[in-house]
mmCIF file with all atom_site columns, C-alpha atoms in Angstrom:
data_model
loop_
_atom_site.group_PDB
_atom_site.id
_atom_site.type_symbol
_atom_site.label_atom_id
_atom_site.label_alt_id
_atom_site.label_comp_id
_atom_site.label_asym_id
_atom_site.label_entity_id
_atom_site.label_seq_id
_atom_site.pdbx_PDB_ins_code
_atom_site.Cartn_x
_atom_site.Cartn_y
_atom_site.Cartn_z
_atom_site.occupancy
_atom_site.B_iso_or_equiv
_atom_site.pdbx_formal_charge
_atom_site.auth_seq_id
_atom_site.auth_comp_id
_atom_site.auth_asym_id
_atom_site.auth_atom_id
_atom_site.pdbx_PDB_model_num
ATOM 1   C CA . MET C 1 1   ? -9.328  34.446  -18.210 1.00 50.00 ? 29  MET C CA 1
ATOM 2   C CA . PRO C 1 2   ? -11.015 31.398  -16.681 1.00 49.00 ? 30  PRO C CA 1
ATOM 3   C CA . LYS C 1 3   ? -8.989  29.264  -13.451 1.00 59.00 ? 31  LYS C CA 1
ATOM 4   C CA . GLN C 1 4   ? -7.034  26.345  -14.696 1.00 61.00 ? 32  GLN C CA 1
ATOM 5   C CA . VAL C 1 5   ? -7.906  23.777  -13.146 1.00 64.00 ? 33  VAL C CA 1
ATOM 6   C CA . ASP C 1 6   ? -5.226  20.694  -12.492 1.00 79.00 ? 34  ASP C CA 1
ATOM 7   C CA . HIS C 1 7   ? -7.089  17.283  -13.064 1.00 84.00 ? 35  HIS C CA 1
ATOM 8   C CA . GLU C 1 8   ? -4.882  15.116  -11.528 1.00 89.00 ? 36  GLU C CA 1
ATOM 9   C CA . ASP C 1 9   ? -4.139  17.327  -8.637  1.00 91.00 ? 37  ASP C CA 1
ATOM 10  C CA . ARG C 1 10  ? -7.680  17.260  -8.009  1.00 93.00 ? 38  ARG C CA 1
ATOM 11  C CA . ARG C 1 11  ? -8.137  13.416  -8.636  1.00 94.00 ? 39  ARG C CA 1
ATOM 12  C CA . ARG C 1 12  ? -5.391  13.451  -6.156  1.00 94.00 ? 40  ARG C CA 1
ATOM 13  C CA . ARG C 1 13  ? -7.195  15.527  -3.632  1.00 95.00 ? 41  ARG C CA 1
ATOM 14  C CA . ILE C 1 14  ? -10.446 13.107  -3.981  1.00 96.00 ? 42  ILE C CA 1
ATOM 15  C CA . ALA C 1 15  ? -8.559  10.141  -3.501  1.00 96.00 ? 43  ALA C CA 1
ATOM 16  C CA . ASP C 1 16  ? -6.860  11.386  -0.263  1.00 96.00 ? 44  ASP C CA 1
ATOM 17  C CA . ALA C 1 17  ? -10.584 12.321  0.997   1.00 96.00 ? 45  ALA C CA 1
ATOM 18  C CA . VAL C 1 18  ? -11.820 9.252   -0.096  1.00 96.00 ? 46  VAL C CA 1
ATOM 19  C CA . CYS C 1 19  ? -8.673  7.419   2.034   1.00 96.00 ? 47  CYS C CA 1
ATOM 20  C CA . ALA C 1 20  ? -9.395  9.522   5.125   1.00 96.00 ? 48  ALA C CA 1
ATOM 21  C CA . LEU C 1 21  ? -13.211 8.465   5.096   1.00 96.00 ? 49  LEU C CA 1
ATOM 22  C CA . ILE C 1 22  ? -12.867 4.703   4.157   1.00 96.00 ? 50  ILE C CA 1
ATOM 23  C CA . ASP C 1 23  ? -10.481 5.014   7.690   1.00 95.00 ? 51  ASP C CA 1
ATOM 24  C CA . ALA C 1 24  ? -13.089 7.064   9.897   1.00 94.00 ? 52  ALA C CA 1
ATOM 25  C CA . GLN C 1 25  ? -16.055 4.760   8.809   1.00 93.00 ? 53  GLN C CA 1
ATOM 26  C CA . GLY C 1 26  ? -14.876 2.008   6.014   1.00 92.00 ? 54  GLY C CA 1
ATOM 27  C CA . LEU C 1 27  ? -15.545 1.572   2.297   1.00 92.00 ? 55  LEU C CA 1
ATOM 28  C CA . GLU C 1 28  ? -18.839 1.218   2.540   1.00 89.00 ? 56  GLU C CA 1
ATOM 29  C CA . GLY C 1 29  ? -19.273 5.033   4.170   1.00 85.00 ? 57  GLY C CA 1
ATOM 30  C CA . VAL C 1 30  ? -17.803 6.461   1.161   1.00 93.00 ? 58  VAL C CA 1
ATOM 31  C CA . THR C 1 31  ? -20.704 8.724   -0.641  1.00 92.00 ? 59  THR C CA 1
ATOM 32  C CA . LEU C 1 32  ? -20.334 11.108  -3.160  1.00 92.00 ? 60  LEU C CA 1
ATOM 33  C CA . ARG C 1 33  ? -21.566 13.564  -1.414  1.00 93.00 ? 61  ARG C CA 1
ATOM 34  C CA . ASP C 1 34  ? -18.947 13.105  1.769   1.00 95.00 ? 62  ASP C CA 1
ATOM 35  C CA . VAL C 1 35  ? -15.659 12.800  -0.867  1.00 96.00 ? 63  VAL C CA 1
ATOM 36  C CA . ALA C 1 36  ? -16.686 16.301  -2.240  1.00 95.00 ? 64  ALA C CA 1
ATOM 37  C CA . THR C 1 37  ? -17.396 17.950  0.885   1.00 95.00 ? 65  THR C CA 1
ATOM 38  C CA . ARG C 1 38  ? -13.658 16.297  2.574   1.00 95.00 ? 66  ARG C CA 1
ATOM 39  C CA . ALA C 1 39  ? -11.994 17.399  -0.458  1.00 95.00 ? 67  ALA C CA 1
ATOM 40  C CA . ASP C 1 40  ? -13.591 20.612  -0.681  1.00 94.00 ? 68  ASP C CA 1
ATOM 41  C CA . VAL C 1 41  ? -14.731 20.545  -4.287  1.00 94.00 ? 69  VAL C CA 1
ATOM 42  C CA . SER C 1 42  ? -18.692 20.520  -5.681  1.00 93.00 ? 70  SER C CA 1
ATOM 43  C CA . MET C 1 43  ? -20.412 16.637  -6.561  1.00 93.00 ? 71  MET C CA 1
ATOM 44  C CA . GLY C 1 44  ? -20.014 18.101  -10.368 1.00 93.00 ? 72  GLY C CA 1
ATOM 45  C CA . ALA C 1 45  ? -16.264 18.106  -9.964  1.00 93.00 ? 73  ALA C CA 1
ATOM 46  C CA . VAL C 1 46  ? -16.116 14.668  -8.581  1.00 94.00 ? 74  VAL C CA 1
ATOM 47  C CA . GLN C 1 47  ? -17.943 13.576  -11.419 1.00 93.00 ? 75  GLN C CA 1
ATOM 48  C CA . ARG C 1 48  ? -16.152 15.198  -13.844 1.00 92.00 ? 76  ARG C CA 1
ATOM 49  C CA . CYS C 1 49  ? -13.004 13.439  -12.679 1.00 93.00 ? 77  CYS C CA 1
ATOM 50  C CA . PHE C 1 50  ? -14.603 10.024  -11.895 1.00 94.00 ? 78  PHE C CA 1
ATOM 51  C CA . ARG C 1 51  ? -17.495 8.395   -14.196 1.00 91.00 ? 79  ARG C CA 1
ATOM 52  C CA . THR C 1 52  ? -18.709 6.044   -11.355 1.00 91.00 ? 80  THR C CA 1
ATOM 53  C CA . LYS C 1 53  ? -17.977 5.539   -7.768  1.00 92.00 ? 81  LYS C CA 1
ATOM 54  C CA . GLU C 1 54  ? -16.173 2.133   -8.491  1.00 92.00 ? 82  GLU C CA 1
ATOM 55  C CA . GLU C 1 55  ? -14.162 4.297   -10.967 1.00 93.00 ? 83  GLU C CA 1
ATOM 56  C CA . MET C 1 56  ? -13.079 6.551   -8.005  1.00 95.00 ? 84  MET C CA 1
ATOM 57  C CA . LEU C 1 57  ? -12.525 3.409   -5.570  1.00 94.00 ? 85  LEU C CA 1
ATOM 58  C CA . GLN C 1 58  ? -10.024 2.115   -8.381  1.00 93.00 ? 86  GLN C CA 1
ATOM 59  C CA . PHE C 1 59  ? -8.168  5.024   -8.235  1.00 94.00 ? 87  PHE C CA 1
ATOM 60  C CA . ALA C 1 60  ? -7.981  5.733   -4.306  1.00 95.00 ? 88  ALA C CA 1
ATOM 61  C CA . LEU C 1 61  ? -6.664  2.124   -4.022  1.00 94.00 ? 89  LEU C CA 1
ATOM 62  C CA . GLY C 1 62  ? -3.952  3.071   -6.899  1.00 92.00 ? 90  GLY C CA 1
ATOM 63  C CA . HIS C 1 63  ? -3.348  6.433   -5.413  1.00 92.00 ? 91  HIS C CA 1
ATOM 64  C CA . ILE C 1 64  ? -2.515  5.023   -1.804  1.00 92.00 ? 92  ILE C CA 1
ATOM 65  C CA . GLY C 1 65  ? -0.774  1.855   -3.564  1.00 89.00 ? 93  GLY C CA 1
ATOM 66  C CA . ALA C 1 66  ? 1.429   3.930   -5.394  1.00 89.00 ? 94  ALA C CA 1
ATOM 67  C CA . ARG C 1 67  ? 2.483   5.881   -2.147  1.00 90.00 ? 95  ARG C CA 1
ATOM 68  C CA . VAL C 1 68  ? 3.328   2.821   -0.339  1.00 89.00 ? 96  VAL C CA 1
ATOM 69  C CA . THR C 1 69  ? 5.469   1.391   -3.380  1.00 87.00 ? 97  THR C CA 1
ATOM 70  C CA . GLU C 1 70  ? 6.906   4.505   -3.575  1.00 89.00 ? 98  GLU C CA 1
ATOM 71  C CA . ARG C 1 71  ? 8.261   4.476   -0.015  1.00 88.00 ? 99  ARG C CA 1
ATOM 72  C CA . ALA C 1 72  ? 9.501   1.114   -1.322  1.00 85.00 ? 100 ALA C CA 1
ATOM 73  C CA . HIS C 1 73  ? 11.431  1.933   -3.896  1.00 83.00 ? 101 HIS C CA 1
ATOM 74  C CA . GLY C 1 74  ? 12.359  5.010   -1.897  1.00 85.00 ? 102 GLY C CA 1
ATOM 75  C CA . ARG C 1 75  ? 14.434  2.528   0.813   1.00 80.00 ? 103 ARG C CA 1
ATOM 76  C CA . VAL C 1 76  ? 16.075  0.932   -1.820  1.00 81.00 ? 104 VAL C CA 1
ATOM 77  C CA . VAL C 1 77  ? 17.364  4.264   -3.263  1.00 80.00 ? 105 VAL C CA 1
ATOM 78  C CA . GLY C 1 78  ? 17.896  6.062   -0.497  1.00 71.00 ? 106 GLY C CA 1
ATOM 79  C CA . SER C 1 79  ? 20.118  3.330   1.104   1.00 65.00 ? 107 SER C CA 1
ATOM 80  C CA . PRO C 1 80  ? 23.189  2.918   -1.066  1.00 61.00 ? 108 PRO C CA 1
ATOM 81  C CA . ALA C 1 81  ? 25.220  1.924   2.037   1.00 58.00 ? 109 ALA C CA 1
ATOM 82  C CA . GLN C 1 82  ? 22.751  -0.786  3.168   1.00 73.00 ? 110 GLN C CA 1
ATOM 83  C CA . SER C 1 83  ? 23.933  -4.229  2.443   1.00 82.00 ? 111 SER C CA 1
ATOM 84  C CA . ALA C 1 84  ? 20.855  -5.678  0.119   1.00 82.00 ? 112 ALA C CA 1
ATOM 85  C CA . ALA C 1 85  ? 19.478  -8.233  3.069   1.00 87.00 ? 113 ALA C CA 1
ATOM 86  C CA . SER C 1 86  ? 19.082  -5.108  5.265   1.00 87.00 ? 114 SER C CA 1
ATOM 87  C CA . THR C 1 87  ? 17.655  -3.112  2.723   1.00 88.00 ? 115 THR C CA 1
ATOM 88  C CA . VAL C 1 88  ? 14.784  -6.130  1.712   1.00 91.00 ? 116 VAL C CA 1
ATOM 89  C CA . GLY C 1 89  ? 14.109  -5.386  5.865   1.00 90.00 ? 117 GLY C CA 1
ATOM 90  C CA . HIS C 1 90  ? 13.391  -1.993  5.282   1.00 88.00 ? 118 HIS C CA 1
ATOM 91  C CA . VAL C 1 91  ? 11.132  -2.702  2.431   1.00 90.00 ? 119 VAL C CA 1
ATOM 92  C CA . VAL C 1 92  ? 9.032   -4.928  3.913   1.00 93.00 ? 120 VAL C CA 1
ATOM 93  C CA . GLY C 1 93  ? 8.618   -2.717  6.562   1.00 90.00 ? 121 GLY C CA 1
ATOM 94  C CA . GLU C 1 94  ? 7.527   -0.457  4.511   1.00 90.00 ? 122 GLU C CA 1
ATOM 95  C CA . VAL C 1 95  ? 5.347   -2.382  2.545   1.00 92.00 ? 123 VAL C CA 1
ATOM 96  C CA . ALA C 1 96  ? 3.490   -3.549  6.062   1.00 93.00 ? 124 ALA C CA 1
ATOM 97  C CA . LEU C 1 97  ? 2.848   -0.342  7.357   1.00 92.00 ? 125 LEU C CA 1
ATOM 98  C CA . LEU C 1 98  ? 4.201   -1.065  10.775  1.00 91.00 ? 126 LEU C CA 1
ATOM 99  C CA . ARG C 1 99  ? 5.093   2.647   11.925  1.00 90.00 ? 127 ARG C CA 1
ATOM 100 C CA . ASP C 1 100 ? 2.622   4.783   13.666  1.00 91.00 ? 128 ASP C CA 1
ATOM 101 C CA . GLU C 1 101 ? 1.739   7.581   10.571  1.00 91.00 ? 129 GLU C CA 1
ATOM 102 C CA . HIS C 1 102 ? 1.244   4.754   8.607   1.00 93.00 ? 130 HIS C CA 1
ATOM 103 C CA . ARG C 1 103 ? -1.759  2.817   10.440  1.00 93.00 ? 131 ARG C CA 1
ATOM 104 C CA . ALA C 1 104 ? -4.232  5.082   8.712   1.00 94.00 ? 132 ALA C CA 1
ATOM 105 C CA . GLU C 1 105 ? -2.913  3.986   5.288   1.00 93.00 ? 133 GLU C CA 1
ATOM 106 C CA . ALA C 1 106 ? -2.882  0.187   6.961   1.00 94.00 ? 134 ALA C CA 1
ATOM 107 C CA . ARG C 1 107 ? -6.316  0.440   7.890   1.00 95.00 ? 135 ARG C CA 1
ATOM 108 C CA . VAL C 1 108 ? -7.809  1.755   4.179   1.00 95.00 ? 136 VAL C CA 1
ATOM 109 C CA . TRP C 1 109 ? -5.020  -0.631  2.840   1.00 93.00 ? 137 TRP C CA 1
ATOM 110 C CA . LEU C 1 110 ? -7.058  -3.946  4.262   1.00 93.00 ? 138 LEU C CA 1
ATOM 111 C CA . ALA C 1 111 ? -10.563 -2.429  3.669   1.00 95.00 ? 139 ALA C CA 1
ATOM 112 C CA . PHE C 1 112 ? -9.741  -2.366  0.168   1.00 95.00 ? 140 PHE C CA 1
ATOM 113 C CA . LEU C 1 113 ? -8.274  -6.078  0.435   1.00 93.00 ? 141 LEU C CA 1
ATOM 114 C CA . ALA C 1 114 ? -11.161 -7.282  1.927   1.00 94.00 ? 142 ALA C CA 1
ATOM 115 C CA . ALA C 1 115 ? -13.354 -5.757  -0.579  1.00 94.00 ? 143 ALA C CA 1
ATOM 116 C CA . ALA C 1 116 ? -11.340 -7.129  -3.205  1.00 94.00 ? 144 ALA C CA 1
ATOM 117 C CA . ALA C 1 117 ? -12.132 -9.991  -2.359  1.00 95.00 ? 145 ALA C CA 1
ATOM 118 C CA . VAL C 1 118 ? -15.622 -10.023 -3.756  1.00 96.00 ? 146 VAL C CA 1
ATOM 119 C CA . ASN C 1 119 ? -14.839 -7.130  -6.310  1.00 94.00 ? 147 ASN C CA 1
ATOM 120 C CA . PRO C 1 120 ? -12.826 -8.263  -9.509  1.00 94.00 ? 148 PRO C CA 1
ATOM 121 C CA . ALA C 1 121 ? -12.000 -4.348  -10.719 1.00 91.00 ? 149 ALA C CA 1
ATOM 122 C CA . LEU C 1 122 ? -9.899  -4.064  -7.320  1.00 93.00 ? 150 LEU C CA 1
ATOM 123 C CA . ALA C 1 123 ? -8.989  -7.602  -7.263  1.00 95.00 ? 151 ALA C CA 1
ATOM 124 C CA . THR C 1 124 ? -6.897  -6.699  -10.618 1.00 93.00 ? 152 THR C CA 1
ATOM 125 C CA . ALA C 1 125 ? -5.592  -3.737  -9.350  1.00 90.00 ? 153 ALA C CA 1
ATOM 126 C CA . LEU C 1 126 ? -4.196  -4.888  -6.180  1.00 91.00 ? 154 LEU C CA 1
ATOM 127 C CA . ARG C 1 127 ? -2.498  -7.606  -8.037  1.00 92.00 ? 155 ARG C CA 1
ATOM 128 C CA . ALA C 1 128 ? -0.736  -5.274  -10.348 1.00 90.00 ? 156 ALA C CA 1
ATOM 129 C CA . GLY C 1 129 ? 0.433   -3.433  -6.994  1.00 88.00 ? 157 GLY C CA 1
ATOM 130 C CA . TYR C 1 130 ? 1.832   -6.865  -5.668  1.00 91.00 ? 158 TYR C CA 1
ATOM 131 C CA . ALA C 1 131 ? 3.409   -7.785  -8.887  1.00 92.00 ? 159 ALA C CA 1
ATOM 132 C CA . ASP C 1 132 ? 5.507   -4.711  -8.996  1.00 89.00 ? 160 ASP C CA 1
ATOM 133 C CA . LEU C 1 133 ? 6.564   -5.307  -5.420  1.00 90.00 ? 161 LEU C CA 1
ATOM 134 C CA . GLU C 1 134 ? 6.978   -8.555  -5.838  1.00 94.00 ? 162 GLU C CA 1
ATOM 135 C CA . GLY C 1 135 ? 9.460   -8.007  -8.661  1.00 94.00 ? 163 GLY C CA 1
ATOM 136 C CA . LEU C 1 136 ? 11.414  -5.128  -6.356  1.00 91.00 ? 164 LEU C CA 1
ATOM 137 C CA . LEU C 1 137 ? 11.620  -8.114  -3.409  1.00 93.00 ? 165 LEU C CA 1
ATOM 138 C CA . ALA C 1 138 ? 12.536  -10.580 -5.704  1.00 95.00 ? 166 ALA C CA 1
ATOM 139 C CA . ARG C 1 139 ? 15.556  -8.715  -7.334  1.00 93.00 ? 167 ARG C CA 1
ATOM 140 C CA . LEU C 1 140 ? 16.774  -7.449  -3.745  1.00 91.00 ? 168 LEU C CA 1
ATOM 141 C CA . VAL C 1 141 ? 16.698  -10.959 -2.437  1.00 94.00 ? 169 VAL C CA 1
ATOM 142 C CA . ALA C 1 142 ? 18.918  -12.337 -5.398  1.00 94.00 ? 170 ALA C CA 1
ATOM 143 C CA . GLU C 1 143 ? 21.405  -9.576  -4.436  1.00 91.00 ? 171 GLU C CA 1
ATOM 144 C CA . ALA C 1 144 ? 21.183  -10.586 -0.917  1.00 90.00 ? 172 ALA C CA 1
ATOM 145 C CA . SER C 1 145 ? 21.938  -14.243 -1.669  1.00 89.00 ? 173 SER C CA 1
ATOM 146 C CA . ASP C 1 146 ? 22.244  -16.281 -4.652  1.00 88.00 ? 174 ASP C CA 1
ATOM 147 C CA . ALA C 1 147 ? 20.931  -19.482 -2.480  1.00 88.00 ? 175 ALA C CA 1
ATOM 148 C CA . VAL C 1 148 ? 17.213  -18.611 -1.753  1.00 91.00 ? 176 VAL C CA 1
ATOM 149 C CA . ASP C 1 149 ? 14.531  -18.600 -4.372  1.00 94.00 ? 177 ASP C CA 1
ATOM 150 C CA . ALA C 1 150 ? 14.353  -14.925 -5.088  1.00 95.00 ? 178 ALA C CA 1
ATOM 151 C CA . ARG C 1 151 ? 10.999  -15.112 -6.359  1.00 96.00 ? 179 ARG C CA 1
ATOM 152 C CA . ARG C 1 152 ? 8.812   -17.627 -3.830  1.00 96.00 ? 180 ARG C CA 1
ATOM 153 C CA . GLU C 1 153 ? 10.825  -15.417 -1.040  1.00 96.00 ? 181 GLU C CA 1
ATOM 154 C CA . ALA C 1 154 ? 9.300   -12.392 -2.694  1.00 96.00 ? 182 ALA C CA 1
ATOM 155 C CA . ARG C 1 155 ? 5.871   -13.898 -2.378  1.00 96.00 ? 183 ARG C CA 1
ATOM 156 C CA . THR C 1 156 ? 6.388   -15.208 1.224   1.00 96.00 ? 184 THR C CA 1
ATOM 157 C CA . LEU C 1 157 ? 7.433   -11.554 2.247   1.00 96.00 ? 185 LEU C CA 1
ATOM 158 C CA . LEU C 1 158 ? 4.647   -9.682  0.804   1.00 95.00 ? 186 LEU C CA 1
ATOM 159 C CA . ALA C 1 159 ? 2.266   -12.488 2.651   1.00 96.00 ? 187 ALA C CA 1
ATOM 160 C CA . LEU C 1 160 ? 4.039   -12.019 5.825   1.00 96.00 ? 188 LEU C CA 1
ATOM 161 C CA . ALA C 1 161 ? 3.457   -8.138  5.550   1.00 95.00 ? 189 ALA C CA 1
ATOM 162 C CA . ASP C 1 162 ? -0.161  -8.339  4.708   1.00 93.00 ? 190 ASP C CA 1
ATOM 163 C CA . GLY C 1 163 ? -0.359  -10.641 7.892   1.00 95.00 ? 191 GLY C CA 1
ATOM 164 C CA . LEU C 1 164 ? 1.785   -8.522  9.827   1.00 96.00 ? 192 LEU C CA 1
ATOM 165 C CA . THR C 1 165 ? -0.310  -5.586  8.997   1.00 95.00 ? 193 THR C CA 1
ATOM 166 C CA . ALA C 1 166 ? -3.479  -7.085  10.011  1.00 95.00 ? 194 ALA C CA 1
ATOM 167 C CA . HIS C 1 167 ? -2.315  -8.115  13.394  1.00 96.00 ? 195 HIS C CA 1
ATOM 168 C CA . VAL C 1 168 ? -1.097  -5.046  14.757  1.00 96.00 ? 196 VAL C CA 1
ATOM 169 C CA . LEU C 1 169 ? -4.042  -3.510  13.056  1.00 94.00 ? 197 LEU C CA 1
ATOM 170 C CA . LEU C 1 170 ? -6.129  -5.929  15.117  1.00 93.00 ? 198 LEU C CA 1
ATOM 171 C CA . GLY C 1 171 ? -4.053  -5.552  18.383  1.00 95.00 ? 199 GLY C CA 1
ATOM 172 C CA . HIS C 1 172 ? -2.943  -9.121  18.333  1.00 96.00 ? 200 HIS C CA 1
ATOM 173 C CA . ARG C 1 173 ? 0.686   -7.800  18.250  1.00 95.00 ? 201 ARG C CA 1
ATOM 174 C CA . THR C 1 174 ? 2.578   -4.997  18.707  1.00 96.00 ? 202 THR C CA 1
ATOM 175 C CA . ALA C 1 175 ? 4.115   -3.457  16.127  1.00 95.00 ? 203 ALA C CA 1
ATOM 176 C CA . ALA C 1 176 ? 7.516   -3.817  17.897  1.00 95.00 ? 204 ALA C CA 1
ATOM 177 C CA . GLU C 1 177 ? 6.116   -7.507  17.574  1.00 96.00 ? 205 GLU C CA 1
ATOM 178 C CA . ALA C 1 178 ? 5.775   -7.461  14.410  1.00 96.00 ? 206 ALA C CA 1
ATOM 179 C CA . GLU C 1 179 ? 9.005   -6.270  12.975  1.00 94.00 ? 207 GLU C CA 1
ATOM 180 C CA . GLU C 1 180 ? 10.835  -8.689  15.445  1.00 95.00 ? 208 GLU C CA 1
ATOM 181 C CA . LEU C 1 181 ? 8.784   -11.387 13.812  1.00 96.00 ? 209 LEU C CA 1
ATOM 182 C CA . LEU C 1 182 ? 9.636   -10.186 10.389  1.00 95.00 ? 210 LEU C CA 1
ATOM 183 C CA . HIS C 1 183 ? 13.290  -9.689  11.221  1.00 92.00 ? 211 HIS C CA 1
ATOM 184 C CA . ALA C 1 184 ? 13.457  -13.557 12.763  1.00 95.00 ? 212 ALA C CA 1
ATOM 185 C CA . HIS C 1 185 ? 12.114  -14.749 9.456   1.00 95.00 ? 213 HIS C CA 1
ATOM 186 C CA . LEU C 1 186 ? 14.636  -12.814 7.081   1.00 94.00 ? 214 LEU C CA 1
ATOM 187 C CA . ALA C 1 187 ? 17.634  -13.831 9.942   1.00 93.00 ? 215 ALA C CA 1
ATOM 188 C CA . ARG C 1 188 ? 16.380  -17.901 8.965   1.00 93.00 ? 216 ARG C CA 1
ATOM 189 C CA . VAL C 1 189 ? 16.177  -17.128 5.163   1.00 92.00 ? 217 VAL C CA 1
ATOM 190 C CA . TRP C 1 190 ? 19.558  -15.595 4.880   1.00 91.00 ? 218 TRP C CA 1
ATOM 191 C CA . ALA C 1 191 ? 21.153  -18.320 7.430   1.00 89.00 ? 219 ALA C CA 1
ATOM 192 C CA . THR C 1 192 ? 19.583  -20.651 5.307   1.00 82.00 ? 220 THR C CA 1
ATOM 193 C CA . GLY C 1 193 ? 20.635  -19.581 2.121   1.00 70.00 ? 221 GLY C CA 1
ATOM 194 C CA . ALA C 1 194 ? 24.019  -19.100 3.948   1.00 58.00 ? 222 ALA C CA 1
ATOM 195 C CA . GLY C 1 195 ? 24.353  -23.144 4.715   1.00 39.00 ? 223 GLY C CA 1
ATOM 196 C CA . ARG C 1 196 ? 23.339  -24.108 0.979   1.00 41.00 ? 224 ARG C CA 1
#
């Protein structure tokens, strides 16, 4: 009986290989041959999973975005005893990828972000991920304070998260300094909202 292949598992393994290569060499360093070697599959297997390199990159972007989004949603579900305000901080911290264990994801995310500036297909995929996170943050901000423009604050928090990610990766800020900036911003938001 022929061996059954779990195609979704193989696609995820290939996406992990793509992300590892981007982390090590940048987006331009990703070749089908290197992806196949890193994923421990044949080039034919890569080509059966993805018709083009572009399709493979889009899937890898969605894969890493889904991991970040799942962690953000997990912070909401896993923190029922916390206030909505503190949950907002935790979710934005997940999105900003400030922890050491997420540094590789942060490098890959920013590589995709830079590529999306000139690649409409990647830009479309990124916008979809941002829309999901913006919706989650807007709901949390609305729960935390009815005096804050939740949609605007969600947009601001996503922009702040991306900026903090870049600053930490470049060594302009430490992760601790970035977290302090994030918490100071949120403290001002909640104080302003309470004062209205």
